[in-house]
Structure formats: C-alpha cells, structure tokens
Short mmCIF file of C-alpha atoms in Angstrom, two decimals:
data_model
loop_
_atom_site.label_atom_id
_atom_site.label_comp_id
_atom_site.label_asym_id
_atom_site.label_seq_id
_atom_site.Cartn_x
_atom_site.Cartn_y
_atom_site.Cartn_z
CA MET A 1 0.05 0.02 0.04
CA GLU A 2 1.41 3.43 -1.02
CA PRO A 3 1.73 6.27 1.42
CA LEU A 4 -0.69 9.19 1.03
CA VAL A 5 0.62 12.36 -0.64
CA PHE A 6 -0.86 15.75 0.39
CA THR A 7 -1.33 17.37 -2.96
CA ASP A 8 -2.80 20.71 -4.10
CA ASN A 9 -6.13 18.93 -5.00
CA LEU A 10 -6.46 18.05 -1.23
CA LYS A 11 -6.13 21.59 -0.10
CA PHE A 12 -9.06 23.36 1.43
CA GLY A 13 -7.87 26.84 0.98
CA VAL A 14 -8.11 27.37 4.71
CA ALA A 15 -4.64 27.33 6.26
CA GLU A 16 -5.61 25.90 9.57
CA ILE A 17 -7.54 22.99 8.00
CA ASP A 18 -4.68 22.36 5.43
CA LYS A 19 -2.12 22.29 8.27
CA GLN A 20 -4.31 19.68 10.19
CA HIS A 21 -4.82 17.48 7.13
CA ARG A 22 -1.08 17.67 6.24
CA ARG A 23 -0.14 16.48 9.74
CA MET A 24 -2.81 13.75 9.70
CA VAL A 25 -1.36 12.47 6.38
CA LYS A 26 2.18 12.48 7.92
CA ILE A 27 0.96 10.60 10.93
CA VAL A 28 -0.73 7.97 8.86
CA ASN A 29 2.30 7.55 6.63
CA GLU A 30 4.53 7.07 9.70
CA LEU A 31 2.16 4.31 10.84
CA LEU A 32 2.06 2.79 7.35
CA ARG A 33 5.90 2.80 7.13
CA ALA A 34 6.22 1.11 10.51
CA ALA A 35 3.65 -1.59 9.45
CA LEU A 36 5.22 -2.25 6.09
CA ASP A 37 8.64 -2.49 7.61
CA ARG A 38 7.16 -4.77 10.34
CA ASN A 39 8.53 -2.31 12.92
CA LEU A 40 5.32 -1.69 14.91
CA GLY A 41 6.17 -0.96 18.55
CA LYS A 42 5.21 1.46 21.30
CA SER A 43 5.55 4.57 19.12
CA GLU A 44 2.20 3.91 17.21
CA GLY A 45 0.25 4.39 20.40
CA LEU A 46 1.51 8.02 20.55
CA LEU A 47 0.76 8.52 16.94
CA VAL A 48 -2.76 7.11 17.12
CA ASP A 49 -3.46 9.20 20.17
CA GLU A 50 -2.21 12.29 18.28
CA LEU A 51 -4.25 11.28 15.27
CA VAL A 52 -7.49 11.09 17.43
CA ARG A 53 -6.74 14.48 19.07
CA LEU A 54 -5.99 16.06 15.70
CA ALA A 55 -9.00 14.54 13.99
CA ASP A 56 -11.28 15.90 16.74
CA LEU A 57 -9.69 19.33 16.34
CA ASN A 58 -10.01 19.14 12.59
CA PHE A 59 -13.67 18.09 12.68
CA ARG A 60 -14.58 20.90 15.13
CA THR A 61 -12.70 23.43 12.89
CA GLU A 62 -14.52 22.21 9.75
CA GLU A 63 -17.81 22.33 11.63
CA VAL A 64 -17.20 25.99 12.47
CA TRP A 65 -16.69 26.58 8.79
CA MET A 66 -19.75 24.66 7.88
CA ARG A 67 -21.81 26.96 10.09
CA ARG A 68 -20.08 30.02 8.98
CA CYS A 69 -20.72 29.16 5.31
CA ARG A 70 -24.18 27.70 5.90
CA TYR A 71 -23.06 24.47 4.42
CA GLU A 72 -26.17 22.60 3.13
CA HIS A 73 -24.94 19.19 4.16
CA CYS A 74 -23.76 20.24 7.61
CA GLU A 75 -25.82 17.80 9.64
CA ALA A 76 -24.76 14.75 7.48
CA HIS A 77 -21.14 15.77 7.46
CA SER A 78 -21.10 16.36 11.18
CA ALA A 79 -22.61 12.94 11.78
CA SER A 80 -19.95 11.40 9.53
CA HIS A 81 -17.41 13.27 11.74
CA SER A 82 -18.81 11.71 14.86
CA HIS A 83 -18.85 8.17 13.32
CA LEU A 84 -15.20 8.47 12.12
CA LEU A 85 -14.05 9.88 15.46
CA ARG A 86 -15.75 7.08 17.34
CA GLU A 87 -13.93 4.48 15.10
CA LEU A 88 -10.57 6.18 15.84
CA VAL A 89 -11.30 6.37 19.54
CA GLU A 90 -12.25 2.73 19.55
CA LEU A 91 -8.94 1.85 17.96
CA ARG A 92 -7.05 3.98 20.40
CA ASP A 93 -8.87 2.62 23.49
CA GLY A 94 -8.35 -0.90 22.23
CA MET A 95 -4.59 -0.35 22.30
CA PHE A 96 -4.52 1.60 25.76
CA LEU A 97 -7.21 -0.04 27.66
CA ARG A 98 -7.42 -3.61 26.27
CA HIS A 99 -3.81 -3.83 25.16
CA GLU A 100 -4.81 -4.85 21.62
CA ASN A 101 -2.06 -4.94 19.06
CA PHE A 102 -1.90 -2.29 16.39
CA ASN A 103 -1.37 -4.39 13.27
CA ARG A 104 -1.05 -3.93 9.48
CA LYS A 105 -4.76 -4.44 8.91
CA THR A 106 -5.46 -1.62 11.39
CA VAL A 107 -2.94 0.66 9.76
CA PHE A 108 -4.46 0.02 6.33
CA PHE A 109 -7.85 0.79 7.81
CA VAL A 110 -6.67 4.07 9.17
CA ARG A 111 -5.00 4.92 5.85
CA ARG A 112 -8.08 4.24 3.83
CA TRP A 113 -10.19 6.21 6.45
CA LEU A 114 -8.09 9.31 5.98
CA GLN A 115 -7.94 8.91 2.25
CA ASN A 116 -11.67 8.71 1.95
CA HIS A 117 -12.09 11.60 4.34
CA LEU A 118 -9.80 13.89 2.35
CA VAL A 119 -10.50 12.80 -1.18
CA HIS A 120 -14.25 12.13 -0.97
CA SER A 121 -16.24 13.48 2.00
CA ASP A 122 -14.27 16.79 2.37
CA ARG A 123 -14.26 17.67 -1.45
CA GLU A 124 -17.71 19.17 -1.54
CA LEU A 125 -17.15 20.89 1.76
CA ALA A 126 -13.89 22.38 0.50
CA ASP A 127 -15.59 23.62 -2.56
CA ALA A 128 -18.46 25.20 -0.48
CA ILE A 129 -15.85 26.94 1.81
CA ARG A 130 -13.95 28.27 -1.13
CA TYR A 131 -17.21 29.61 -2.61
CA CYS A 132 -18.04 31.19 0.70
CA LEU A 133 -14.58 32.90 0.95
CA ASN A 134 -15.00 34.24 -2.58
CA VAL A 135 -18.51 35.68 -1.82
CA GLU A 136 -17.11 37.26 1.45
CA ALA A 137 -14.13 38.75 -0.45
CA ILE A 138 -16.41 40.17 -3.10
CA ALA A 139 -18.75 41.71 -0.48
CA LYS A 140 -15.80 43.19 1.35
CA ARG A 141 -14.43 44.82 -1.74
CA HIS A 142 -17.99 46.06 -2.72
CA SER A 143 -18.41 47.71 0.73
CA LYS A 144 -14.99 49.44 0.51
CA SER A 145 -15.73 50.72 -3.00
CA HIS A 146 -19.24 51.86 -2.11
CA PRO A 147 -19.12 53.19 1.47
CA LYS A 148 -22.36 54.02 3.01
CA ARG A 149 -22.92 57.71 3.33
CA ASN A 150 -24.22 59.18 6.56
CA MET A 151 -27.23 60.93 5.22
CA PRO A 152 -29.19 63.15 7.51
CA MET A 153 -32.60 61.79 8.51
CA ARG A 154 -35.54 63.95 7.48
#
C-alpha cells in the first residue's frame, strides 16, 4: 500500500485545515511505514493518540466553517465526523485499555479512512468553503468601494 501524498487537490484553501490535514497525512504515513517495515512498537500508540486528538480538532474546525458558510450538508457531514471519530477512539482505546495490538490491517484501515475523508467526504465541503470565501471577499471589496454615506434623517 502506497503512502498518502498531500497534493494541491487536497487543499481546502483554509490554512488551519490544510495544516491539520497535512499533519494527519504525515501521521498515517509514519504508521504505514512502520507496518510495512514490520516495525510496529510502542510509538504507534502515541501516533494514534495524536491522530485522534488532531481528528477531533479538525472536525470541530470544519464544523465551525460549515456553520459560517451555511453548508447545506452540515448535519450529515457532522454525523460522519462523529462516526469516524468514534472509530478512531475505539482503535486507540483498544490499544491503551485492552492492550490490543496495532497491526497492518488496522494501519491499512486508518490509511483508507483518512484517504476517504480527504478525497471524498471533504471535497464538496472544501468547494463550499472556497465559494463562501469568494463571496465574502467580493462583499468586502464592494463595501470598500461603495461606502455608506451618513445621510441626515428627514
């Protein structure tokens, strides 16, 4: 299985979200490299924990943007976030609480999960956010070029 590559077509156009996604890709690739090299040890627990925390932050950040842009699929996308986060938490808790092994199958699942999140479920949201940002920029330019005059009331 090939590592994920954070390319321009995965960018949201929101620096904070792009930074989170880039770090998530790096974590998953580190896990994938360890699995392929058959070098899974204690470090993957720290990586999975970071991935869970980062996914939670990323989902909350995206949900702020969904509300700001009045994203039409906000409820469904937020429900998807909740489901995905529960899956990641279950993986992490299995490692820490039940001392389950983190194996290649699990790493491949996490990689597919992130790829599907970035390539599929986030594409429409990214387009909506870019559209929203363009509309806001146009409105801002318009308000600067046509300032409201303080007209006396009659």
